[in-house]
Short mmCIF file of C-alpha atoms in Angstrom, two decimals:
data_model
loop_
_atom_site.label_atom_id
_atom_site.label_comp_id
_atom_site.label_asym_id
_atom_site.label_seq_id
_atom_site.Cartn_x
_atom_site.Cartn_y
_atom_site.Cartn_z
CA MET X 306 11.11 90.42 103.61
CA ALA X 307 10.04 92.16 106.81
CA VAL X 308 7.46 90.44 108.99
CA LEU X 309 4.86 92.67 110.64
CA HIS X 310 3.44 91.76 114.03
CA SER X 311 0.19 92.96 115.51
CA ALA X 312 1.82 93.55 118.92
CA PRO X 313 4.13 96.57 119.07
CA LYS X 314 7.72 96.06 120.18
CA PHE X 315 7.46 98.82 122.77
CA ALA X 316 4.16 99.94 124.27
CA ALA X 317 3.77 103.43 125.69
CA ASN X 318 1.81 104.33 128.80
CA ASP X 319 0.15 107.34 127.21
CA GLY X 320 -3.53 107.43 128.14
CA VAL X 321 -3.56 103.95 129.71
CA GLN X 322 -3.90 105.12 133.30
CA GLU X 323 -6.76 107.49 132.57
CA THR X 324 -8.66 104.97 130.43
CA LEU X 325 -8.42 102.10 132.92
CA ALA X 326 -9.15 104.33 135.92
CA ALA X 327 -12.34 105.56 134.28
CA ALA X 328 -13.38 101.97 133.52
CA MET X 329 -12.87 100.86 137.14
CA GLY X 330 -15.00 103.67 138.52
CA SER X 331 -15.89 103.39 142.20
CA MET X 332 -13.85 100.19 142.60
CA LEU X 333 -10.62 102.19 142.26
CA LEU X 334 -8.87 103.64 145.31
CA ASP X 335 -5.61 104.94 143.79
CA ALA X 336 -3.84 105.03 140.42
CA ARG X 337 -0.27 106.06 139.75
CA GLU X 338 2.67 105.62 137.42
CA THR X 339 6.04 104.95 139.07
CA HIS X 340 9.30 104.02 137.34
CA GLY X 341 7.46 103.56 134.06
CA GLU X 342 4.93 101.09 135.54
CA ILE X 343 1.22 101.72 136.03
CA SER X 344 -0.36 100.38 139.21
CA PHE X 345 -3.92 100.51 140.54
CA THR X 346 -5.05 100.01 144.14
CA VAL X 347 -8.62 98.73 144.27
CA LYS X 348 -11.10 97.64 146.90
CA ARG X 349 -10.42 94.17 148.23
CA ASP X 350 -13.93 92.85 147.64
CA SER X 351 -13.83 94.11 144.02
CA ILE X 352 -10.60 92.43 142.93
CA GLU X 353 -12.34 89.69 140.93
CA ASP X 354 -14.53 92.21 139.06
CA VAL X 355 -11.56 94.48 138.30
CA LEU X 356 -9.42 91.67 136.92
CA ARG X 357 -12.31 90.34 134.83
CA LEU X 358 -12.78 93.81 133.43
CA LEU X 359 -9.12 94.09 132.49
CA ARG X 360 -9.08 90.62 130.95
CA ASP X 361 -12.30 90.78 128.90
CA ASP X 362 -12.62 94.46 127.98
CA HIS X 363 -8.99 95.68 127.83
CA ALA X 364 -7.14 92.61 126.52
CA TYR X 365 -4.95 91.85 129.55
CA GLN X 366 -5.14 88.14 128.90
CA GLN X 367 -2.46 86.66 131.15
CA LEU X 368 -1.97 86.61 134.91
CA MET X 369 1.82 86.53 135.19
CA GLU X 370 2.33 86.64 138.95
CA ILE X 371 0.73 87.19 142.35
CA ALA X 372 3.13 88.62 144.92
CA GLY X 373 2.83 89.52 148.56
CA VAL X 374 4.32 92.47 150.44
CA ASP X 375 4.52 92.97 154.20
CA PHE X 376 4.28 96.42 155.84
CA PRO X 377 4.22 95.75 159.62
CA GLY X 378 3.43 99.38 160.47
CA ARG X 379 0.14 99.48 158.56
CA GLU X 380 -3.23 98.61 159.96
CA GLU X 381 -3.68 96.13 157.12
CA ARG X 382 -0.09 94.99 156.89
CA PHE X 383 -0.21 92.95 153.68
CA GLU X 384 -0.48 93.91 150.03
CA VAL X 385 -1.38 91.40 147.32
CA VAL X 386 -0.08 92.45 143.91
CA TYR X 387 -1.50 91.03 140.66
CA MET X 388 0.68 91.45 137.56
CA LEU X 389 -1.15 91.32 134.23
CA LEU X 390 0.18 91.12 130.66
CA SER X 391 -1.55 92.05 127.44
CA VAL X 392 -0.11 89.87 124.68
CA THR X 393 -1.73 91.86 121.89
CA LYS X 394 -0.66 95.25 123.26
CA ASN X 395 2.63 94.10 124.78
CA HIS X 396 1.80 96.04 127.91
CA ARG X 397 1.77 95.30 131.65
CA VAL X 398 -0.17 96.70 134.61
CA MET X 399 -0.25 95.94 138.33
CA VAL X 400 -3.34 95.76 140.53
CA LYS X 401 -3.00 95.88 144.33
CA VAL X 402 -5.29 95.14 147.27
CA SER X 403 -4.58 95.38 151.00
CA ALA X 404 -5.33 92.68 153.55
CA SER X 405 -4.63 91.64 157.12
CA GLU X 406 -4.30 88.28 158.80
CA ASP X 407 -8.05 87.89 159.30
CA THR X 408 -9.40 89.59 156.15
CA PRO X 409 -9.54 87.07 153.27
CA VAL X 410 -8.99 88.18 149.70
CA PRO X 411 -11.45 86.84 147.07
CA THR X 412 -9.83 84.18 144.91
CA VAL X 413 -9.29 84.71 141.18
CA THR X 414 -9.07 81.03 140.32
CA THR X 415 -12.41 81.58 138.56
CA LEU X 416 -10.54 83.75 136.01
CA TRP X 417 -7.16 82.01 135.66
CA PRO X 418 -6.48 78.40 136.74
CA ASN X 419 -2.81 79.17 137.48
CA ALA X 420 -3.95 81.56 140.23
CA GLY X 421 -4.41 78.56 142.53
CA TRP X 422 -0.67 77.89 142.75
CA LEU X 423 0.17 81.59 143.05
CA GLU X 424 -2.35 82.15 145.85
CA ARG X 425 -0.98 79.13 147.71
CA GLU X 426 2.50 80.65 147.59
CA VAL X 427 1.31 83.97 149.03
CA PHE X 428 -0.60 82.09 151.72
CA ASP X 429 2.45 79.98 152.57
CA MET X 430 4.95 82.86 152.72
CA TYR X 431 2.76 85.61 154.24
CA GLY X 432 -0.34 83.95 155.70
CA VAL X 433 -2.85 85.82 153.51
CA LEU X 434 -6.13 83.90 153.17
CA PHE X 435 -7.94 83.60 149.85
CA ASP X 436 -11.69 83.12 150.06
CA GLY X 437 -12.92 80.58 147.51
CA ASN X 438 -9.65 78.75 146.92
CA THR X 439 -10.58 75.11 147.46
CA ASP X 440 -6.97 73.90 147.75
CA LEU X 441 -5.32 76.50 149.99
CA ARG X 442 -2.35 74.44 151.28
CA ARG X 443 1.30 75.21 151.84
CA ILE X 444 3.36 74.83 148.72
CA LEU X 445 7.00 75.65 149.59
CA THR X 446 7.49 74.88 153.29
CA ASP X 447 7.46 71.47 154.93
CA TYR X 448 4.52 69.61 156.45
CA GLY X 449 3.61 70.97 159.87
CA PHE X 450 5.64 74.17 159.35
CA GLU X 451 4.73 76.93 161.78
CA GLY X 452 4.80 80.59 160.82
CA HIS X 453 5.24 82.41 157.51
CA PRO X 454 8.87 82.99 156.44
CA PHE X 455 8.40 86.21 154.38
CA ARG X 456 6.88 88.20 157.23
CA LYS X 457 9.20 90.90 158.51
CA ASP X 458 8.89 89.69 162.12
CA PHE X 459 9.85 86.10 161.27
CA PRO X 460 13.37 85.32 162.60
CA LEU X 461 16.07 84.52 160.07
CA THR X 462 16.82 81.18 161.71
CA GLY X 463 13.18 80.17 162.12
CA TYR X 464 11.65 78.59 165.20
CA THR X 465 12.43 74.90 164.62
CA GLU X 466 15.22 72.92 163.02
CA LEU X 467 15.25 69.37 161.73
CA ARG X 468 17.91 66.68 161.67
CA TYR X 469 18.15 62.97 161.08
CA SER X 470 18.46 60.97 164.29
CA GLU X 471 20.51 57.79 164.06
CA ASP X 472 19.04 56.60 167.35
CA GLU X 473 15.41 56.99 166.30
CA LYS X 474 16.05 56.37 162.57
CA ARG X 475 13.86 59.27 161.53
CA VAL X 476 13.83 63.04 161.01
CA VAL X 477 13.49 64.90 164.31
CA TYR X 478 12.12 68.42 164.72
CA GLU X 479 13.64 70.46 167.55
CA PRO X 480 13.45 74.09 168.71
CA VAL X 481 16.24 76.29 167.39
CA LYS X 482 19.08 76.66 169.90
CA LEU X 483 21.42 79.59 169.34
CA ALA X 484 24.70 80.31 171.07
CA GLN X 485 23.60 83.92 171.52
CA ASP X 486 20.28 85.46 172.39
CA LEU X 487 17.80 85.82 169.56
CA ARG X 488 18.01 89.38 168.32
CA GLN X 489 14.86 91.38 167.77
CA PHE X 490 14.96 94.01 165.03
CA ASP X 491 13.24 97.38 165.18
CA PHE X 492 13.15 97.84 161.36
CA MET X 493 15.05 101.11 161.67
CA SER X 494 17.36 102.19 158.88
CA PRO X 495 20.95 101.15 159.74
CA TRP X 496 22.22 104.52 158.46
CA GLU X 497 20.25 106.43 161.11
CA GLY X 498 22.00 104.71 164.00
CA ALA X 499 20.49 102.96 166.99
CA ASP X 500 19.75 104.58 170.33
CA TYR X 501 20.97 101.51 172.23
CA VAL X 502 24.41 99.98 172.75
CA LEU X 503 25.08 96.84 170.76
CA PRO X 504 26.75 93.90 172.56
CA GLY X 505 30.49 94.46 172.70
CA ASP X 506 30.41 98.21 172.02
CA GLU X 507 30.69 99.00 175.71
CA LYS X 508 34.24 97.57 175.68
CA ALA X 509 35.43 99.93 172.99
CA ASP X 510 37.22 102.97 174.45
CA THR X 511 38.37 104.91 171.42
CA PRO X 512 40.18 108.24 171.90
CA PRO X 513 38.59 111.33 170.42
CA VAL X 514 39.84 111.80 166.89
CA ASP X 515 39.03 115.49 166.77
CA GLU X 516 41.69 116.37 169.37
CA PRO X 517 45.22 116.23 167.88
CA LYS X 518 48.02 114.81 170.03
CA THR X 519 50.63 117.44 170.96
CA THR X 520 54.07 117.33 172.64
CA GLU X 521 54.07 120.34 174.90
CA SER X 522 57.20 119.45 176.90
CA PRO X 523 60.59 117.78 176.14
CA LYS X 524 59.65 115.04 178.56
CA GLN X 525 56.93 113.81 176.15
CA THR X 526 59.39 113.56 173.24
CA GLY X 527 62.26 111.88 175.16
CA ALA X 528 64.64 114.82 174.63
CA GLY X 529 66.38 116.94 177.26
CA ALA X 530 69.73 117.46 179.05
CA LYS X 531 69.99 113.85 180.26
CA ALA X 532 69.41 112.45 176.80
CA ASP X 533 72.01 114.82 175.29
CA ALA X 534 74.65 113.91 177.90
CA LYS X 535 74.09 110.20 177.42
CA ALA X 536 74.39 110.55 173.68
CA ALA X 537 77.71 112.43 174.01
CA GLU X 538 79.29 109.51 175.90
CA LYS X 539 78.97 107.20 172.91
CA VAL X 540 81.55 108.14 170.29
CA SER X 541 82.01 105.94 167.28
CA ASP X 542 85.47 104.73 166.19
CA GLY X 543 87.37 106.87 163.76
CA ALA X 544 87.79 105.98 160.14
CA PRO X 545 90.82 103.76 159.19
CA ASP X 546 92.30 106.37 156.82
CA LYS X 547 92.71 108.80 159.70
CA GLU X 548 94.02 106.51 162.47
CA LYS X 549 96.47 104.35 160.45
CA GLY X 550 97.96 106.71 157.94
CA GLY X 551 95.45 106.03 155.23
CA LYS X 552 95.95 102.25 155.24
CA ALA X 553 93.05 99.94 155.61
CA ALA X 554 92.73 98.00 158.84
CA ASN X 555 93.97 94.41 159.05
CA PRO X 556 91.44 91.72 158.18
CA PRO X 557 89.81 89.99 161.11
CA GLU X 558 91.26 86.80 162.53
CA PRO X 559 89.73 83.59 161.15
CA THR X 560 87.22 81.93 163.40
CA GLU X 561 87.36 78.44 161.84
CA ASP X 562 89.49 75.84 163.64
CA ARG X 563 90.05 73.43 160.71
CA PRO X 564 93.72 72.92 159.61
CA ALA X 565 95.09 74.80 156.62
CA LYS X 566 95.28 73.03 153.27
CA LYS X 567 98.68 71.68 152.04
CA ALA X 568 100.54 73.66 149.44
CA ARG X 569 99.89 72.55 145.88
CA LYS X 570 102.77 70.94 143.92
CA GLY X 571 103.63 72.13 140.46
CA LYS X 572 102.36 75.08 138.57
CA THR X 573 98.89 75.89 137.48
CA THR X 574 100.01 75.64 133.83
CA ASP X 575 101.41 72.07 134.28
CA THR X 576 98.11 70.30 133.43
CA LYS X 577 98.99 68.47 130.21
CA ALA X 578 99.57 65.10 131.93
CA ALA X 579 96.33 65.43 133.84
CA THR X 580 94.34 66.07 130.70
CA LYS X 581 96.06 63.42 128.54
CA PRO X 582 93.53 60.68 127.69
CA LYS X 583 94.20 57.12 128.77
CA GLY X 584 95.22 54.38 126.28
CA GLY X 585 97.90 56.41 124.53
CA ALA X 586 95.49 58.37 122.29
CA LYS X 587 96.89 61.62 121.10
#
């Protein structure tokens, strides 16, 4: 017997963008569908009202994730992305707001309690502040950690390193010491090529591959009159069948200095006595 569910197995995007955009009204800045996903960019101060509207009036009951994105070239470099799920419609939408280091985003812990942990993660990794979050502490990095690891300008090795000191019997924090200078990245695509010389490239002196190598004179190939005359002086020995009437040459003299073995007595067929068993058995 087939079981029918109220939520469809696959939910289409037909009409969703237009309906939700009309409901958001002046709070909406941009709406688009990319790669089969609908996303809305709204005003930062209106994020709580927009998410309440989607939860109460359009059945997007669950806040699945809050993610951060860093765009260093923008005036407001950060984007906070809220991912919502409708359990009854089996459909997802994304809502985005922009922020900078000193422009807090209103908290949505008043709508979903799990938003507190998610906002703490975005704060820890990117440094985005959430106005109204009463427990905005780091959640992934260590106590006293400096900086925000998911920012594009944060070095891969970090600024400090920790180790356990046997002398002091405790964990010691020290500045990172690298064998080479700390590289600074310009965020340029590696396929476009850099306009500066990387360390070590100045030593490379590669010949041009577009110019084929040619031998324009016999001197470059090693041939010539001198080489021909020198080759004519070396004549190999003739074959044995021509020099000695068709007979093969004598074998070479032995080089071993051990004495020759004594001649064997008897014939090779006289082995009956040697193979006769002892005790007189026949």
